[in-house]
PDB file of C-alpha atoms in Angstrom:
ATOM      1  CA  VAL A   4     197.354  18.680 -44.120  1.00 55.00           C
ATOM      2  CA  ASP A   5     197.907  15.423 -42.220  1.00 60.00           C
ATOM      3  CA  GLN A   6     195.167  12.878 -44.495  1.00 66.00           C
ATOM      4  CA  VAL A   7     194.746  10.519 -42.144  1.00 69.00           C
ATOM      5  CA  PRO A   8     191.126   8.854 -41.590  1.00 72.00           C
ATOM      6  CA  LEU A   9     188.351  10.921 -39.598  1.00 68.00           C
ATOM      7  CA  PRO A  10     186.323   9.643 -37.261  1.00 64.00           C
ATOM      8  CA  VAL A  11     182.961   9.817 -38.815  1.00 66.00           C
ATOM      9  CA  VAL A  12     180.448  13.162 -37.309  1.00 58.00           C
ATOM     10  CA  PRO A  13     177.802  11.220 -36.626  1.00 65.00           C
ATOM     11  CA  GLY A  14     174.204  13.277 -38.043  1.00 78.00           C
ATOM     12  CA  PRO A  15     173.115  16.050 -34.963  1.00 86.00           C
ATOM     13  CA  GLU A  16     169.971  15.560 -34.488  1.00 84.00           C
ATOM     14  CA  VAL A  17     169.859  19.382 -33.141  1.00 92.00           C
ATOM     15  CA  LEU A  18     169.509  22.261 -36.347  1.00 94.00           C
ATOM     16  CA  ILE A  19     170.276  25.813 -34.842  1.00 96.00           C
ATOM     17  CA  ARG A  20     169.147  28.333 -38.170  1.00 96.00           C
ATOM     18  CA  ASP A  21     169.892  32.199 -39.021  1.00 95.00           C
ATOM     19  CA  ASN A  22     168.600  33.779 -41.097  1.00 90.00           C
ATOM     20  CA  ALA A  23     170.299  36.784 -41.599  1.00 78.00           C
ATOM     21  CA  ALA A  24     169.507  38.666 -39.217  1.00 86.00           C
ATOM     22  CA  LEU A  25     171.661  37.847 -35.875  1.00 94.00           C
ATOM     23  CA  THR A  26     175.461  37.742 -35.892  1.00 94.00           C
ATOM     24  CA  ILE A  27     176.245  34.969 -33.237  1.00 96.00           C
ATOM     25  CA  GLY A  28     174.738  31.918 -32.774  1.00 97.00           C
ATOM     26  CA  LEU A  29     176.147  30.533 -29.831  1.00 97.00           C
ATOM     27  CA  ASP A  30     178.174  32.746 -27.793  1.00 95.00           C
ATOM     28  CA  VAL A  31     180.313  30.810 -24.765  1.00 95.00           C
ATOM     29  CA  GLN A  32     180.696  32.993 -22.438  1.00 93.00           C
ATOM     30  CA  ALA A  33     181.615  30.290 -19.133  1.00 92.00           C
ATOM     31  CA  ASN A  34     184.488  28.037 -18.171  1.00 93.00           C
ATOM     32  CA  ALA A  35     183.942  24.298 -18.915  1.00 93.00           C
ATOM     33  CA  VAL A  36     181.589  24.389 -21.563  1.00 95.00           C
ATOM     34  CA  GLN A  37     180.849  21.339 -23.725  1.00 97.00           C
ATOM     35  CA  ILE A  38     179.221  21.862 -27.318  1.00 97.00           C
ATOM     36  CA  ARG A  39     178.259  18.511 -28.473  1.00 95.00           C
ATOM     37  CA  GLY A  40     176.301  16.840 -31.283  1.00 93.00           C
ATOM     38  CA  LEU A  41     174.856  19.929 -33.231  1.00 95.00           C
ATOM     39  CA  ALA A  42     174.762  20.854 -36.799  1.00 95.00           C
ATOM     40  CA  ILE A  43     174.498  25.284 -36.919  1.00 97.00           C
ATOM     41  CA  HIS A  44     174.873  27.732 -39.187  1.00 97.00           C
ATOM     42  CA  GLY A  45     173.961  31.182 -40.688  1.00 96.00           C
ATOM     43  CA  PHE A  46     175.044  33.359 -38.454  1.00 96.00           C
ATOM     44  CA  GLY A  47     178.049  36.127 -39.163  1.00 94.00           C
ATOM     45  CA  THR A  48     178.228  39.454 -40.487  1.00 90.00           C
ATOM     46  CA  GLY A  49     182.337  39.973 -40.060  1.00 84.00           C
ATOM     47  CA  THR A  50     185.754  38.880 -39.395  1.00 84.00           C
ATOM     48  CA  THR A  51     185.032  38.836 -35.166  1.00 88.00           C
ATOM     49  CA  THR A  52     180.985  37.053 -35.138  1.00 92.00           C
ATOM     50  CA  GLY A  53     180.021  33.823 -36.655  1.00 94.00           C
ATOM     51  CA  ASP A  54     177.792  30.271 -35.380  1.00 97.00           C
ATOM     52  CA  ILE A  55     179.868  29.747 -32.530  1.00 97.00           C
ATOM     53  CA  ARG A  56     181.593  32.204 -31.229  1.00 95.00           C
ATOM     54  CA  VAL A  57     184.065  31.783 -27.930  1.00 94.00           C
ATOM     55  CA  GLY A  58     183.828  34.716 -24.857  1.00 85.00           C
ATOM     56  CA  ASN A  59     185.478  37.818 -25.276  1.00 73.00           C
ATOM     57  CA  ALA A  60     187.474  37.641 -22.375  1.00 64.00           C
ATOM     58  CA  THR A  61     191.020  36.019 -21.526  1.00 61.00           C
ATOM     59  CA  ASN A  62     190.209  34.337 -18.599  1.00 78.00           C
ATOM     60  CA  LEU A  63     187.804  31.570 -19.841  1.00 87.00           C
ATOM     61  CA  THR A  64     188.973  27.992 -19.627  1.00 90.00           C
ATOM     62  CA  GLY A  65     188.122  24.734 -20.610  1.00 93.00           C
ATOM     63  CA  VAL A  66     185.849  25.092 -23.722  1.00 95.00           C
ATOM     64  CA  GLN A  67     184.475  22.084 -26.020  1.00 97.00           C
ATOM     65  CA  ILE A  68     183.315  21.671 -29.127  1.00 97.00           C
ATOM     66  CA  VAL A  69     183.338  17.972 -30.798  1.00 95.00           C
ATOM     67  CA  GLY A  70     181.254  16.934 -33.036  1.00 93.00           C
ATOM     68  CA  ASN A  71     179.376  18.743 -34.461  1.00 95.00           C
ATOM     69  CA  VAL A  72     178.241  20.007 -38.332  1.00 95.00           C
ATOM     70  CA  ILE A  73     179.068  23.681 -38.299  1.00 96.00           C
ATOM     71  CA  GLY A  74     177.786  26.235 -41.495  1.00 95.00           C
ATOM     72  CA  SER A  75     175.913  23.335 -43.327  1.00 94.00           C
ATOM     73  CA  ARG A  76     172.050  21.590 -42.652  1.00 91.00           C
ATOM     74  CA  PRO A  77     172.453  18.252 -40.674  1.00 88.00           C
ATOM     75  CA  ASP A  78     171.080  15.977 -43.240  1.00 87.00           C
ATOM     76  CA  ALA A  79     173.790  16.548 -45.796  1.00 86.00           C
ATOM     77  CA  LEU A  80     177.148  18.585 -46.351  1.00 88.00           C
ATOM     78  CA  ALA A  81     175.590  20.783 -48.416  1.00 90.00           C
ATOM     79  CA  LEU A  82     176.199  25.550 -48.677  1.00 91.00           C
ATOM     80  CA  PRO A  83     172.399  25.995 -48.397  1.00 92.00           C
ATOM     81  CA  ALA A  84     171.028  26.617 -50.877  1.00 91.00           C
ATOM     82  CA  VAL A  85     168.756  29.591 -48.830  1.00 93.00           C
ATOM     83  CA  VAL A  86     171.812  33.140 -48.946  1.00 92.00           C
ATOM     84  CA  ALA A  87     170.253  33.844 -45.960  1.00 92.00           C
ATOM     85  CA  GLN A  88     170.493  31.203 -44.549  1.00 94.00           C
ATOM     86  CA  ARG A  89     174.636  30.980 -44.859  1.00 94.00           C
ATOM     87  CA  THR A  90     176.912  31.600 -42.633  1.00 94.00           C
ATOM     88  CA  GLY A  91     178.198  35.285 -42.970  1.00 93.00           C
ATOM     89  CA  GLY A  92     181.092  35.317 -40.342  1.00 92.00           C
ATOM     90  CA  ASN A  93     183.604  32.453 -39.285  1.00 93.00           C
ATOM     91  CA  GLY A  94     182.596  29.191 -37.977  1.00 95.00           C
ATOM     92  CA  VAL A  95     183.717  29.054 -34.884  1.00 94.00           C
ATOM     93  CA  VAL A  96     185.116  32.464 -33.705  1.00 92.00           C
ATOM     94  CA  VAL A  97     187.669  32.119 -30.712  1.00 90.00           C
ATOM     95  CA  ASN A  98     188.464  35.956 -29.119  1.00 86.00           C
ATOM     96  CA  GLY A  99     190.448  35.371 -25.743  1.00 82.00           C
ATOM     97  CA  PRO A 100     189.838  32.682 -24.186  1.00 86.00           C
ATOM     98  CA  ASP A 101     192.567  29.264 -23.813  1.00 86.00           C
ATOM     99  CA  ALA A 102     193.033  26.262 -23.243  1.00 89.00           C
ATOM    100  CA  GLY A 103     190.279  24.740 -25.335  1.00 92.00           C
ATOM    101  CA  THR A 104     189.719  22.091 -27.467  1.00 93.00           C
ATOM    102  CA  ILE A 105     187.810  21.740 -30.934  1.00 93.00           C
ATOM    103  CA  GLN A 106     188.175  18.326 -32.263  1.00 92.00           C
ATOM    104  CA  ASN A 107     186.593  16.293 -34.500  1.00 91.00           C
ATOM    105  CA  ASN A 108     184.083  18.567 -36.313  1.00 91.00           C
ATOM    106  CA  VAL A 109     183.056  19.425 -39.961  1.00 91.00           C
ATOM    107  CA  MET A 110     183.263  23.147 -39.956  1.00 92.00           C
ATOM    108  CA  ALA A 111     181.874  24.065 -43.983  1.00 91.00           C
ATOM    109  CA  PHE A 112     181.191  26.977 -46.095  1.00 92.00           C
ATOM    110  CA  ALA A 113     181.578  30.325 -43.922  1.00 92.00           C
ATOM    111  CA  ALA A 114     181.972  33.494 -45.662  1.00 91.00           C
ATOM    112  CA  ARG A 115     185.109  34.047 -43.342  1.00 89.00           C
ATOM    113  CA  ASN A 116     187.240  31.722 -41.896  1.00 88.00           C
ATOM    114  CA  GLY A 117     186.423  27.661 -41.312  1.00 89.00           C
ATOM    115  CA  LEU A 118     187.510  28.837 -37.603  1.00 90.00           C
ATOM    116  CA  ALA A 119     189.771  32.306 -36.516  1.00 88.00           C
ATOM    117  CA  ILE A 120     191.879  32.132 -32.864  1.00 85.00           C
ATOM    118  CA  ARG A 121     192.110  35.783 -32.273  1.00 82.00           C
ATOM    119  CA  GLY A 122     192.898  38.033 -29.506  1.00 78.00           C
ATOM    120  CA  ALA A 123     194.925  36.603 -26.099  1.00 78.00           C
ATOM    121  CA  ALA A 124     193.861  32.992 -27.045  1.00 82.00           C
ATOM    122  CA  ASN A 125     196.420  30.724 -26.282  1.00 83.00           C
ATOM    123  CA  SER A 126     196.495  26.554 -25.570  1.00 85.00           C
ATOM    124  CA  TRP A 127     193.620  25.739 -28.325  1.00 86.00           C
ATOM    125  CA  THR A 128     193.554  22.311 -29.451  1.00 87.00           C
ATOM    126  CA  VAL A 129     192.347  21.410 -32.866  1.00 87.00           C
ATOM    127  CA  THR A 130     192.218  17.809 -33.862  1.00 86.00           C
ATOM    128  CA  GLY A 131     190.044  15.711 -36.758  1.00 85.00           C
ATOM    129  CA  ASN A 132     188.909  18.635 -37.760  1.00 86.00           C
ATOM    130  CA  GLU A 133     187.285  18.451 -41.348  1.00 86.00           C
ATOM    131  CA  PHE A 134     187.804  22.058 -43.172  1.00 86.00           C
ATOM    132  CA  ARG A 135     185.852  22.032 -46.499  1.00 87.00           C
ATOM    133  CA  GLY A 136     184.704  24.959 -48.175  1.00 85.00           C
ATOM    134  CA  ASN A 137     185.548  28.238 -46.423  1.00 86.00           C
ATOM    135  CA  ALA A 138     186.783  31.497 -47.192  1.00 82.00           C
ATOM    136  CA  ILE A 139     183.870  32.058 -49.111  1.00 76.00           C
ATOM    137  CA  ALA A 140     184.120  36.028 -49.302  1.00 75.00           C
ATOM    138  CA  ALA A 141     187.161  36.272 -47.160  1.00 66.00           C
ATOM    139  CA  GLY A 142     189.669  34.771 -44.917  1.00 60.00           C
ATOM    140  CA  THR A 143     191.392  31.410 -44.703  1.00 60.00           C
ATOM    141  CA  ASN A 144     189.503  28.193 -45.154  1.00 61.00           C
ATOM    142  CA  VAL A 145     191.230  26.232 -42.366  1.00 60.00           C
ATOM    143  CA  ILE A 146     192.619  28.477 -39.415  1.00 62.00           C
ATOM    144  CA  ASP A 147     193.736  32.085 -39.321  1.00 55.00           C
ATOM    145  CA  SER A 148     195.289  33.103 -36.014  1.00 50.00           C
ATOM    146  CA  SER A 149     196.928  35.709 -37.143  1.00 48.00           C
ATOM    147  CA  SER A 150     195.236  38.355 -35.183  1.00 47.00           C
ATOM    148  CA  ALA A 151     196.086  36.167 -31.584  1.00 45.00           C
ATOM    149  CA  ALA A 152     198.015  38.271 -29.470  1.00 41.00           C
ATOM    150  CA  SER A 153     201.788  39.384 -30.027  1.00 38.00           C
ATOM    151  CA  SER A 154     203.191  36.990 -27.421  1.00 39.00           C
ATOM    152  CA  ALA A 155     204.798  34.681 -27.740  1.00 36.00           C
ATOM    153  CA  SER A 156     203.143  31.966 -25.839  1.00 41.00           C
ATOM    154  CA  THR A 157     200.475  32.063 -28.240  1.00 52.00           C
ATOM    155  CA  THR A 158     200.030  28.306 -29.187  1.00 61.00           C
ATOM    156  CA  VAL A 159     198.048  26.139 -31.217  1.00 66.00           C
ATOM    157  CA  SER A 160     198.212  22.560 -31.996  1.00 65.00           C
ATOM    158  CA  ALA A 161     196.276  21.777 -35.367  1.00 64.00           C
ATOM    159  CA  ILE A 162     196.760  17.664 -35.295  1.00 62.00           C
ATOM    160  CA  GLY A 163     194.861  14.907 -38.124  1.00 62.00           C
ATOM    161  CA  TRP A 164     193.004  17.402 -40.650  1.00 58.00           C
ATOM    162  CA  ASN A 165     191.136  16.731 -43.875  1.00 65.00           C
ATOM    163  CA  ILE A 166     190.929  20.210 -46.146  1.00 61.00           C
ATOM    164  CA  PHE A 167     188.768  20.002 -48.836  1.00 61.00           C
ATOM    165  CA  PRO A 168     188.951  23.515 -50.303  1.00 51.00           C
ATOM    166  CA  SER A 169     186.699  25.338 -52.845  1.00 47.00           C
ATOM    167  CA  THR A 170     188.042  28.366 -52.431  1.00 43.00           C
ATOM    168  CA  PRO A 171     192.517  29.123 -52.867  1.00 38.00           C
ATOM    169  CA  LEU A 172     194.252  27.035 -50.013  1.00 39.00           C
ATOM    170  CA  ARG A 173     195.089  29.590 -47.454  1.00 41.00           C
ATOM    171  CA  ALA A 174     196.224  28.243 -44.065  1.00 41.00           C
ATOM    172  CA  LYS A 175     197.906  31.114 -41.222  1.00 43.00           C
ATOM    173  CA  ILE A 176     198.465  29.520 -38.340  1.00 41.00           C
ATOM    174  CA  GLY A 177     200.840  31.812 -35.197  1.00 42.00           C
ATOM    175  CA  ARG A 178     202.127  34.900 -36.608  1.00 37.00           C
TER     176      ARG A 178
END
């Protein structure tokens, strides 16, 4: 935990919310996609689902998730009061793609991981994010890349976090 001042995420004007009916909120399956300025919560049921899922293939690159509020409403950083509107999976789950950026987001109140990097995912940069109160049911408040491929080339560069756990802090990076 670097305890560095992070840029303020401007309040998103767009909210994407589920009532526990869908397992994935946004499902990125293309190269060079940018998700910016959204609030999203209420999706997911397990370890490979959540508010934002990036790919199930290893050939995607260049995905950017920047300046979002993930797991909370856009107008207040708080656990959603309606249980069905809480994130039941991960805030963000990366299932295989390479060379993406996750920057200046707030990832909060997911039942699983704030951020899960899995499969053959490689060369992700995670900078300037705030993780708050994740792992409500199980998982890791910050980054869980323990399910990433066993290849020695799997890398996650994590710089400049602020972490505010409501559960015991458990960060798993690498294997």
